[in-house]
Coordinates of C-alpha atoms in Angstrom, one line a residue:
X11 CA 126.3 84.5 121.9
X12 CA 128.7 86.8 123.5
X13 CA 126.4 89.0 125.7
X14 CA 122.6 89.6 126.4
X15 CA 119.9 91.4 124.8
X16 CA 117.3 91.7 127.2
X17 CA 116.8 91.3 130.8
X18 CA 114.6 88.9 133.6
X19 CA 113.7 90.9 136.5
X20 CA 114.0 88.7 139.5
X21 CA 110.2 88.4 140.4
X22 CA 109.1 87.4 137.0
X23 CA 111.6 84.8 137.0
X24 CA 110.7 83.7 140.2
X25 CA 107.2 83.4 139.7
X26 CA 107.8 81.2 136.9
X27 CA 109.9 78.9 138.5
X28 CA 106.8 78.3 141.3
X29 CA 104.2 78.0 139.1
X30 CA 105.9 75.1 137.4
X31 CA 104.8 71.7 137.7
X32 CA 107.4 69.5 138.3
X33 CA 107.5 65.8 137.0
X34 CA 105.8 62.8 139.7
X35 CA 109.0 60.7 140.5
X36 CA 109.3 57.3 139.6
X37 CA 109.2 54.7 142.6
X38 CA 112.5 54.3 144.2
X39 CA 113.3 57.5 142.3
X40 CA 115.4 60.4 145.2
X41 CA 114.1 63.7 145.6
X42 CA 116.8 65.7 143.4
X43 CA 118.7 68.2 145.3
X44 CA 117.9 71.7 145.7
X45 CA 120.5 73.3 143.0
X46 CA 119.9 70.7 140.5
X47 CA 115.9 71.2 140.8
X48 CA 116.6 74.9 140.1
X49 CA 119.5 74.5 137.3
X50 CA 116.3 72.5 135.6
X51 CA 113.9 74.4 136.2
X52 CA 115.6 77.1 134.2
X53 CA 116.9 75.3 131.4
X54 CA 112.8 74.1 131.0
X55 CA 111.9 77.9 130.9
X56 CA 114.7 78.6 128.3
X57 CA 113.8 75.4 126.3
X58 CA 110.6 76.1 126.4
X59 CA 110.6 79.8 125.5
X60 CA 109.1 81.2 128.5
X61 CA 112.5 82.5 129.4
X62 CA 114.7 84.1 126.7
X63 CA 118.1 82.9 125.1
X64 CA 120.6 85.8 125.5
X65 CA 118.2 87.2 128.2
X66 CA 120.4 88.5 131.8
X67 CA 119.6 86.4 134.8
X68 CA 119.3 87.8 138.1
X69 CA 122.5 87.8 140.6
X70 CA 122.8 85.4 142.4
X71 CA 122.0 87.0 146.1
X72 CA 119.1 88.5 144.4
X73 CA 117.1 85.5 143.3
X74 CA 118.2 83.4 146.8
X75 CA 116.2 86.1 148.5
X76 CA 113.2 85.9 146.1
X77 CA 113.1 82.0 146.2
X78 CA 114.2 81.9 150.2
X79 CA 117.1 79.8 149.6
X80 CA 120.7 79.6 150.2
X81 CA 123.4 81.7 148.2
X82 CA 124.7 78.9 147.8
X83 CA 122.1 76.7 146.1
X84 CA 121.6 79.1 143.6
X85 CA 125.3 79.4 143.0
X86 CA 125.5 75.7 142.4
X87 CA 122.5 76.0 140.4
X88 CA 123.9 78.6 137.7
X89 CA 127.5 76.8 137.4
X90 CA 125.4 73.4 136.5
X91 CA 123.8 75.4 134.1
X92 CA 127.1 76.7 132.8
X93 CA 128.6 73.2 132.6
X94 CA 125.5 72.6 130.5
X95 CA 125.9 75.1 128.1
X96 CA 122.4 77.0 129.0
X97 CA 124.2 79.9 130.7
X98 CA 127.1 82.2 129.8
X99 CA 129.0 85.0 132.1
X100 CA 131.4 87.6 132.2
X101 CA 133.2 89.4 134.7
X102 CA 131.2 92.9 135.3
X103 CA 128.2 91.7 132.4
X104 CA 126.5 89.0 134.7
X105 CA 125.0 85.9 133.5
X106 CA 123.0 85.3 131.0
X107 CA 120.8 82.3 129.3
X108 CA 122.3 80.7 125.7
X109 CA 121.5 76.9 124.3
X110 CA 124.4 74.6 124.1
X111 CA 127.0 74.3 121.4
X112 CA 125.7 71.4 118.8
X113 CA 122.2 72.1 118.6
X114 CA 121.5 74.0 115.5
X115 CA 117.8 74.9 114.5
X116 CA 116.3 72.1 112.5
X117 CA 116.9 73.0 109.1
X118 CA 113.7 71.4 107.5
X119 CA 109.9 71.0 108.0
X120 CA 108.5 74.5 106.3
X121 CA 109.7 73.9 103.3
X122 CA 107.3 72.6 100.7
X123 CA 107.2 68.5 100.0
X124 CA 108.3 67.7 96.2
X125 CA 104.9 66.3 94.6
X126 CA 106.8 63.2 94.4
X127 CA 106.7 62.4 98.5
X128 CA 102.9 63.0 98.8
X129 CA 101.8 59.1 98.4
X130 CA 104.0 58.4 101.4
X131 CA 104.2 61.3 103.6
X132 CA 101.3 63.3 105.3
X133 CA 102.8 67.0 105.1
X134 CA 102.3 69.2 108.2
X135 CA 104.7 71.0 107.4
X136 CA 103.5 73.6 105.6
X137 CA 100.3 75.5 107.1
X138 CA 98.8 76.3 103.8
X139 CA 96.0 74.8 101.4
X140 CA 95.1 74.1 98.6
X141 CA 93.3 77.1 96.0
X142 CA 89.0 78.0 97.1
X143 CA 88.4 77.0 94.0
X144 CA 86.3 78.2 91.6
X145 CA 87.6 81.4 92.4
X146 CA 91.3 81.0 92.0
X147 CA 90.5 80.0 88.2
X148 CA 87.8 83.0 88.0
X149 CA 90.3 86.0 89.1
X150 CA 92.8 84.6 86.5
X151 CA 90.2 85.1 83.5
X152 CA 89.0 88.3 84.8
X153 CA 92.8 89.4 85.0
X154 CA 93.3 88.3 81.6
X155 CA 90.0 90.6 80.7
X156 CA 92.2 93.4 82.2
X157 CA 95.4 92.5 81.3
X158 CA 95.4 94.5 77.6
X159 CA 96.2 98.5 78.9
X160 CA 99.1 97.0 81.3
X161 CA 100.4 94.9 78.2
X162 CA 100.8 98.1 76.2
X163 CA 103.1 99.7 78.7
X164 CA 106.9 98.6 80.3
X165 CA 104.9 96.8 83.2
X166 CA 107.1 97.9 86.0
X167 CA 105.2 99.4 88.6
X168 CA 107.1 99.6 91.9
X169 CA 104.4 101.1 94.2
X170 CA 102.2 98.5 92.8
X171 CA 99.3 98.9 89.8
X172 CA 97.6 102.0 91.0
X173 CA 93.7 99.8 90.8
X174 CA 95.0 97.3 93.7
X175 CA 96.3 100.3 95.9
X176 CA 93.3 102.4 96.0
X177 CA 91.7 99.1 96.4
X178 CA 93.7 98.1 99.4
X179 CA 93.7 101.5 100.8
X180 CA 89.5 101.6 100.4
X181 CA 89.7 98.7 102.5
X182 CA 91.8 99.8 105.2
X183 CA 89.2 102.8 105.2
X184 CA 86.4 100.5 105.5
X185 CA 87.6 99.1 108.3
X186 CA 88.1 102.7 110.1
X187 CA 91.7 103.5 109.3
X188 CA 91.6 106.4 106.6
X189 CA 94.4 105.2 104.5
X190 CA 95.4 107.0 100.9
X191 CA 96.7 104.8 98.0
X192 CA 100.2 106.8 98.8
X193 CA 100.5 105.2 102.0
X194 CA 100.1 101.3 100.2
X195 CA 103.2 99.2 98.3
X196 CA 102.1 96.3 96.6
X197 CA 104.8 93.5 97.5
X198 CA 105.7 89.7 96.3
X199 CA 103.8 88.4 99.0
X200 CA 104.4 89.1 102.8
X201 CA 107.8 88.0 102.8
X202 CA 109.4 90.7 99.9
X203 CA 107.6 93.1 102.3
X204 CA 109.2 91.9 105.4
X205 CA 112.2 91.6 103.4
X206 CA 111.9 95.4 102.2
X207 CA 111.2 96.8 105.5
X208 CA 114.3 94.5 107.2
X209 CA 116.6 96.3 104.3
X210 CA 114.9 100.0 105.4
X211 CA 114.7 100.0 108.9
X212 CA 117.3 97.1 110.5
X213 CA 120.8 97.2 108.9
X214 CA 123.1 94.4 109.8
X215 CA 123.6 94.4 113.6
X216 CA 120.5 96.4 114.3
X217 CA 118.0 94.9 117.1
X218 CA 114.6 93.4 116.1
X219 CA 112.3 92.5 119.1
X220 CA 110.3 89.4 118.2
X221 CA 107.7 87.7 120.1
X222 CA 108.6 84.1 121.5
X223 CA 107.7 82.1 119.6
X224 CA 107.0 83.4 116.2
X225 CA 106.9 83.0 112.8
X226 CA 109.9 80.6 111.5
X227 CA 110.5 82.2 108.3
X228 CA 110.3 85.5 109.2
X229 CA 112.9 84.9 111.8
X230 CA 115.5 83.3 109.1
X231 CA 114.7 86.1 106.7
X232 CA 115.9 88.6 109.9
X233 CA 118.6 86.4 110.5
X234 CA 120.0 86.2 107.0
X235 CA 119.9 90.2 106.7
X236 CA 121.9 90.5 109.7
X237 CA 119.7 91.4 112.4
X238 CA 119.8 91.0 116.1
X239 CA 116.9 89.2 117.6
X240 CA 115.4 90.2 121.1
X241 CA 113.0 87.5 121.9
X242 CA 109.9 88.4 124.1
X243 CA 108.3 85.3 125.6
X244 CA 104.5 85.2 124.9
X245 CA 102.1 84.6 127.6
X246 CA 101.1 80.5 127.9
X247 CA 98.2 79.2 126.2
X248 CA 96.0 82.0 124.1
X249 CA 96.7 85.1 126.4
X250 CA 99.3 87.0 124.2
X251 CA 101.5 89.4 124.5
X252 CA 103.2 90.2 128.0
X253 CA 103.2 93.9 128.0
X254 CA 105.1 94.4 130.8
X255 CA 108.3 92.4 129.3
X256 CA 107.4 94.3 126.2
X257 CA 107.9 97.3 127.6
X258 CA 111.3 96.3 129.2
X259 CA 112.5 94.7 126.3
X260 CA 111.9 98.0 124.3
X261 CA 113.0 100.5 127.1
X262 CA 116.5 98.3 127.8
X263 CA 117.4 97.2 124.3
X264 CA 115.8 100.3 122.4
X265 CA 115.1 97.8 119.2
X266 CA 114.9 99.4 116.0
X267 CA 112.1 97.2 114.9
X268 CA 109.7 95.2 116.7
X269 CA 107.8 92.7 114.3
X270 CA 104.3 90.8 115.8
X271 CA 101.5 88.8 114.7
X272 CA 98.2 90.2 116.8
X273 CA 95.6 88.5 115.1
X274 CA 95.7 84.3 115.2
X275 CA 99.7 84.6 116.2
X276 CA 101.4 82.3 113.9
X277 CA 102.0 79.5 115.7
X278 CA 100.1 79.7 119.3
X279 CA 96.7 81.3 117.5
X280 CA 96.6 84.0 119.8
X281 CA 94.6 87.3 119.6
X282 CA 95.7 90.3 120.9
X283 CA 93.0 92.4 122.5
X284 CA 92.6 96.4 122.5
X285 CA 94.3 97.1 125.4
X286 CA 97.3 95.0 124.5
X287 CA 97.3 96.7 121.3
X288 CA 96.9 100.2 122.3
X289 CA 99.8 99.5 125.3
X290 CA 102.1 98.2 122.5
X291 CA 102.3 101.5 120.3
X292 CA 102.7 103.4 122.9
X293 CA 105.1 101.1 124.5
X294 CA 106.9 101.6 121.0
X295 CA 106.4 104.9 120.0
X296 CA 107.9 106.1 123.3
X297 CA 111.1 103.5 122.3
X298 CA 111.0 105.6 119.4
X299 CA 110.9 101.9 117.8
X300 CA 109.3 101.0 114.6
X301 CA 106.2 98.3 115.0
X302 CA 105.9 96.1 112.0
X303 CA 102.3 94.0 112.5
X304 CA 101.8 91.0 110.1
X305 CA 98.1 90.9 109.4
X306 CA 98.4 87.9 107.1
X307 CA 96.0 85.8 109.5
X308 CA 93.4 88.5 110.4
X309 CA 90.9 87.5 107.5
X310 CA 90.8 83.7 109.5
X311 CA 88.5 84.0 112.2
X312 CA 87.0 80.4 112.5
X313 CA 84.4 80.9 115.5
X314 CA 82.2 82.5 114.1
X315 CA 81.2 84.7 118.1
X316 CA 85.2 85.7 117.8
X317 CA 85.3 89.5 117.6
X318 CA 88.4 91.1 115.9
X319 CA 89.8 94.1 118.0
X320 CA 90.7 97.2 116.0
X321 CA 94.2 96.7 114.0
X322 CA 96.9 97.5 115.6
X323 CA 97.6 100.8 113.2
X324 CA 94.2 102.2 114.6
X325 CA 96.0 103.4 117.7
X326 CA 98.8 105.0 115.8
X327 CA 96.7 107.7 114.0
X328 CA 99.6 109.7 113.2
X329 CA 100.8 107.1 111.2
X330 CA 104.6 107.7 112.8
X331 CA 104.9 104.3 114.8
X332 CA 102.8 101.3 113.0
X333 CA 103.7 99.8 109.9
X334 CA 101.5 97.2 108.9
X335 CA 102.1 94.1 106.6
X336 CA 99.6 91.8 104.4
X337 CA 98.7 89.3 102.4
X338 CA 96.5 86.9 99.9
X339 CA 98.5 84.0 101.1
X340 CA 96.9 82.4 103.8
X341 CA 93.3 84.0 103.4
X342 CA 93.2 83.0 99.8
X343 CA 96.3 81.0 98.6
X344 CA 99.6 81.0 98.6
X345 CA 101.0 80.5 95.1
X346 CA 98.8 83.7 94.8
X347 CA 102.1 85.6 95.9
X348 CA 100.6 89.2 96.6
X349 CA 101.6 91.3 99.7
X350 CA 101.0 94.7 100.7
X351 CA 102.6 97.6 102.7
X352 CA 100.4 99.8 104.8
X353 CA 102.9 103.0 106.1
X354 CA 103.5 106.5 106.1
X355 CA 103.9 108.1 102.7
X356 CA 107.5 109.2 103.3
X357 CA 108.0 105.3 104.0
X358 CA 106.2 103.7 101.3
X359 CA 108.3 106.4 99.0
X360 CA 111.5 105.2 100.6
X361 CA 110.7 101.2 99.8
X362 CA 109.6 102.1 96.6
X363 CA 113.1 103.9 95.9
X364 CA 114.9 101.0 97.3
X365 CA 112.9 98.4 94.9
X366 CA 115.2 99.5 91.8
X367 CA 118.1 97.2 93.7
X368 CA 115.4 94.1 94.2
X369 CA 112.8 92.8 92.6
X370 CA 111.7 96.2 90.8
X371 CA 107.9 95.0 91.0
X372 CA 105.4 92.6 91.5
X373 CA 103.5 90.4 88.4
X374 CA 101.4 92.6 87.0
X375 CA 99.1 89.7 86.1
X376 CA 98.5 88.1 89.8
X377 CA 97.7 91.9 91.0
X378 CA 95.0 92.1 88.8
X379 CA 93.9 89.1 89.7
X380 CA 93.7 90.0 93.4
X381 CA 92.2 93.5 92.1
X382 CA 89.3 91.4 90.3
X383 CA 88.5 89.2 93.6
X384 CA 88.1 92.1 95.6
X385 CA 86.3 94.0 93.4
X386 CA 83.6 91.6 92.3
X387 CA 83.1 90.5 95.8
X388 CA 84.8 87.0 94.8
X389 CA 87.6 87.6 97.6
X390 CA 84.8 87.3 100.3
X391 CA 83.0 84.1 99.1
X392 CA 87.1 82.3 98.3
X393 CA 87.2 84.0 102.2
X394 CA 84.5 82.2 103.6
X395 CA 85.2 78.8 101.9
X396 CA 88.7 79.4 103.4
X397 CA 87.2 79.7 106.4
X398 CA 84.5 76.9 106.5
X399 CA 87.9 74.2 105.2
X400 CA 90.4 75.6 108.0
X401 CA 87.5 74.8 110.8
X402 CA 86.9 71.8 109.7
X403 CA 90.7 71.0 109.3
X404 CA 91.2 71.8 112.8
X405 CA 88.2 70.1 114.7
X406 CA 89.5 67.2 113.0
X407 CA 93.0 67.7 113.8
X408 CA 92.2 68.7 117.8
X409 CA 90.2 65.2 117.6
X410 CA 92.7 63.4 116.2
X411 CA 95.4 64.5 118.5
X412 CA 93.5 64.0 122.0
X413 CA 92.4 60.6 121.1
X414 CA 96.3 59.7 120.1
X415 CA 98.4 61.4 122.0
X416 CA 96.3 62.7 125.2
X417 CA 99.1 63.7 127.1
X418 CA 99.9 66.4 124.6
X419 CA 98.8 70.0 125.7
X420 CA 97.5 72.4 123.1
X421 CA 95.0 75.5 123.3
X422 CA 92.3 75.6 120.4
X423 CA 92.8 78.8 118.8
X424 CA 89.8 80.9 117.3
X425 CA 91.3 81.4 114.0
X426 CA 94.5 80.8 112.3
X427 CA 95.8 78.1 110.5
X428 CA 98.3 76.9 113.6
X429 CA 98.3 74.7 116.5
X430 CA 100.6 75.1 118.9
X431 CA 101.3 71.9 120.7
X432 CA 103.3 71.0 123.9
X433 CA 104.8 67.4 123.5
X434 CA 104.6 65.8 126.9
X435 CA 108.5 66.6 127.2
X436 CA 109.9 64.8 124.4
X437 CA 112.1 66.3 121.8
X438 CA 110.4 68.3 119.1
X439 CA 113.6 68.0 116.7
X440 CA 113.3 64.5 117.3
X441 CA 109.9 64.3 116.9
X442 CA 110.5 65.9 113.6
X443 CA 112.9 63.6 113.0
X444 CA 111.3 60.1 113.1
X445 CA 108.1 61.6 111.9
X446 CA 109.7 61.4 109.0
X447 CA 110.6 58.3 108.9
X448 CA 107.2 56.9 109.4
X449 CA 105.5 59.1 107.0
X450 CA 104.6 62.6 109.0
X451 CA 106.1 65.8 108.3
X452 CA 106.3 68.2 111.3
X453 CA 108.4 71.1 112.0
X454 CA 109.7 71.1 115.4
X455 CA 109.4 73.9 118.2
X456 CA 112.7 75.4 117.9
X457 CA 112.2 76.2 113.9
X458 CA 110.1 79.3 116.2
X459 CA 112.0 80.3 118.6
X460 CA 115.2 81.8 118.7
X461 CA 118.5 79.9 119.2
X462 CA 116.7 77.1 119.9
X463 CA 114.2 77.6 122.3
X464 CA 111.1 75.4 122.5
X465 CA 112.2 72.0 122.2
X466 CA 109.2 70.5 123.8
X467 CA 107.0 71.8 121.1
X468 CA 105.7 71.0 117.6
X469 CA 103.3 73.3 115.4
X470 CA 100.4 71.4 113.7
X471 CA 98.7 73.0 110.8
X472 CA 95.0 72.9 109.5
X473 CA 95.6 71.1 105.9
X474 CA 94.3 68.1 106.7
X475 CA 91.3 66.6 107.4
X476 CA 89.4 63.2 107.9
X477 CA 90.9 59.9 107.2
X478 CA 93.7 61.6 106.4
X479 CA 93.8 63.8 110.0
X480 CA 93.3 60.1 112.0
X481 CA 96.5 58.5 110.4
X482 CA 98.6 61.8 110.8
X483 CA 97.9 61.8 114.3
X484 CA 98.6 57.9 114.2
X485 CA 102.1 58.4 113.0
X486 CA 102.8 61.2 115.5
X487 CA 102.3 59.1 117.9
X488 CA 104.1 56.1 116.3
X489 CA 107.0 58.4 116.7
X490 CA 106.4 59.7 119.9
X491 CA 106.5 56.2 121.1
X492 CA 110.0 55.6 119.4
X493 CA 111.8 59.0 120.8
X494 CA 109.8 57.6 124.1
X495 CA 111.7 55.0 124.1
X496 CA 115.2 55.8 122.4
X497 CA 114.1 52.8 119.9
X498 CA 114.1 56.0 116.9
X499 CA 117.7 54.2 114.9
X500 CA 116.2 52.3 112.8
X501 CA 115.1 53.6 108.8
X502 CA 111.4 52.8 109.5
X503 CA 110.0 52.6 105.8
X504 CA 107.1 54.9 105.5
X505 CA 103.4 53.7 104.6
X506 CA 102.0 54.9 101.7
X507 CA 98.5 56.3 102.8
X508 CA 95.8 56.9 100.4
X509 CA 92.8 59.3 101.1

């Protein structure tokens, strides 16, 4: 990292640093002195993700008077954190947060397990599950009862089959956003539409503001296409998006894309509410930046009192700002690999130009499939067993967790498939690690932040349940105890664990 993206005004950063809670010494332990308790509580907000990587620091006379301390101590304070490799400078560029050399972003955990591991590994790595069954088997027949006019022509159909689009676009309509089947592309799942859009609107070296945390695999897919990401640190807990850094991070780095997940925010579950919403398209619009909103969550609302805010693209009525992204992944299943684009028609006509160089089209076969679902009404009973098998999947999960490892700290989302899960200060990577060793798959915090931010965390997904939700949370903490304890050389053999 050879300069910054984004800034932290001084007050912000000195808020932060109050409001943490530091560590109860050990007996016998000394007070540390004043430098090193700041150096660390900086590298905690960059490990963490509260605070950026590549984010400019205040000087150094400017946060002494904020946190009424000597020059001097805050001096000392950044060159520890220099020697440490959590903060970079330049003569006439300032200072600026970064993660040392040597600590690359996990490379596994959201991959999906070979059938061959699943006797002896509980997989939380993925947060998907399994088909709603009958209905996964019913929309292939009625496909196939469909399936004869398409066979008779080339099958390519860029934009998508024109049934699903005016389907999809009826939809949007329903839920108060007039939307024409011109302004829908029918995609291979969420990530060829991310993928598209990345290839349209962010050419290699272009800025892409991304909340922090966020998805892991969209972040690779941005990373791979040569994009620059501007991390914006989320709010703790379930509050969401910080509009004010938002509309910093768009005003100072003037991002051609920002991408966001406003409804159950893969991984903290968080909902964005109307005014967070409304402030972010016009936060955007006036950055003349384009707002890509992944919706692939919105159909999983678990508590059943939760009430959905508008989406996102019901404050952009002109269309000009929001483009939105979805999916029958994660409301219905995810070798069901059918996506959407919801845009402008001058967009969507652009994407569909650029498919000749990609994938030229989606299966025809799996669109009908989804047409068939949401026509007969099947797509809202697979929906609502969806629903009832996440809910139960988490209660279990959150129960198995706090009886285990009580001294983790998580907030119970409303909907989602995602727990977001603070780890009492060990090592996620580590924790991902060993888990593995003793038979628990877990991807580890930094797999969602960028440049590895949010070590302390692991993300827990709703796939399992019962019996099987008891002895996950049994091998967590099996590992926790060995990273605990530095005891995590040895090849522990994992136990085979029938449900």
């Amino acid at each position: 990292m050879t300069q910054w993206t984004s800034t932290v005004g001084v007050v912000q950063l000195a808020r932060q640093l109050r409001t943490q809670q530091p560590r109860p010494a050990g007996p016998g332990t000394r007070k540390p002195p004043a430098y090193r308790a700041l150096a660390d509580g900086v590298r905690l907000l960059v490990l963490e993700g509260r605070v950026p990587v590549a984010a400019r620091l205040p000087a150094e006379r400017e946060l002494a008077l904020a946190l009424s301390v000597s020059r001097t101590t805050v001096a000392a304070a950044y060159e520890a954190l220099r020697a440490e490799g959590f903060l970079e400078s330049r003569r006439g560029a300032g200072s600026w947060t970064a993660v040392p050399a040597g600590n690359p972003l996990p490379a596994r955990g959201l991959e999906p397990l070979p059938p061959e591991s699943l006797g002896s590994m509980i997989d939380l790595g993925c947060a998907a599950l399994p088909a709603p069954e009958p209905w996964l088997t019913r929309s292939i027949q009625g496909a196939l009862e469909e399936l004869p006019p398409y066979a008779h022509t080339h099958g390519d159909y860029p934009a998508g089959i024109p049934v699903l689009r005016r389907m999809l676009a009826d939809r949007y309509t329903e839920r108060g956003i007039p939307t024409m089947p011109e302004q829908i592309m029918v995609t291979t799942g969420a990530m060829g539409a991310m993928d598209a859009l990345c290839h349209l609107f962010a050419g290699r070296g272009e800025r892409i503001a991304v909340e922090s945390p966020s998805y892991a695999n969209i972040l690779q897919l941005m990373r791979e296409a040569g994009a620059r990401l501007v991390p914006v640190a989320m709010e703790p807990g379930l509050a969401g998006w910080d509009m004010a850094r938002w509309r910093q991070v768009l005003r100072d780095a003037a991002p051609r894309l920002a991408y966001v997940v406003a409804d159950f925010h893969n991984p903290t579950g968080a909902l964005a509410d109307e005014d967070q919403r409304r402030a972010m398209v016009d936060a955007a619009r006036s950055a003349g930046t384009v707002l890509v909103v992944d919706e692939t969550m919105t159909e999983l609302r678990l508590d059943p009192g939760t009430e959905l805010p508008r989406p996102v693209c019901a404050f952009d009525p002109a269309g000009s700002t929001v483009v939105t992204v979805g999916s029958a992944s994660k409301a219905f299943w995810a070798g069901m690999r059918i996506g959407w684009v919801r845009a402008a028609p001058d967009v969507i006509r652009s994407l569909v130009a650029a498919r000749a160089y990609a994938d030229l089209g989606t299966p025809v076969l799996e669109q009908l499939g989804v047409h068939w679902l949401m026509r007969t009404g099947g797509w809202q009973q697979a929906v609502a067993i969806r629903r009832d098998q996440a809910r139960q999947n988490r209660d279990a999960l959150v129960a198995a967790v706090r009886r285990e490892l009580p001294e983790w700290e998580f907030a119970v989302p409303a909907g989602g498939l995602t727990l977001w899960v603070r780890t009492g200060g060990l090592s996620g990577s580590r924790l991902a690690e060993v888990g593995e060793r003793v038979g628990v798959r877990v991807p580890s915090g930094p797999r969602f932040g960028v440049d590895g931010a949010f070590e302390g965390f692991v993300r827990l997904p709703f796939t399992v349940t019962g019996a099987v939700a008891d002895e996950a949370a049994s091998r967590l903490a099996a590992a926790a105890r060995l990273v605990e304890t530095g005891a995590a050389t040895g090849a522990e053999a994992p136990r085979t664990f029938v449900a």
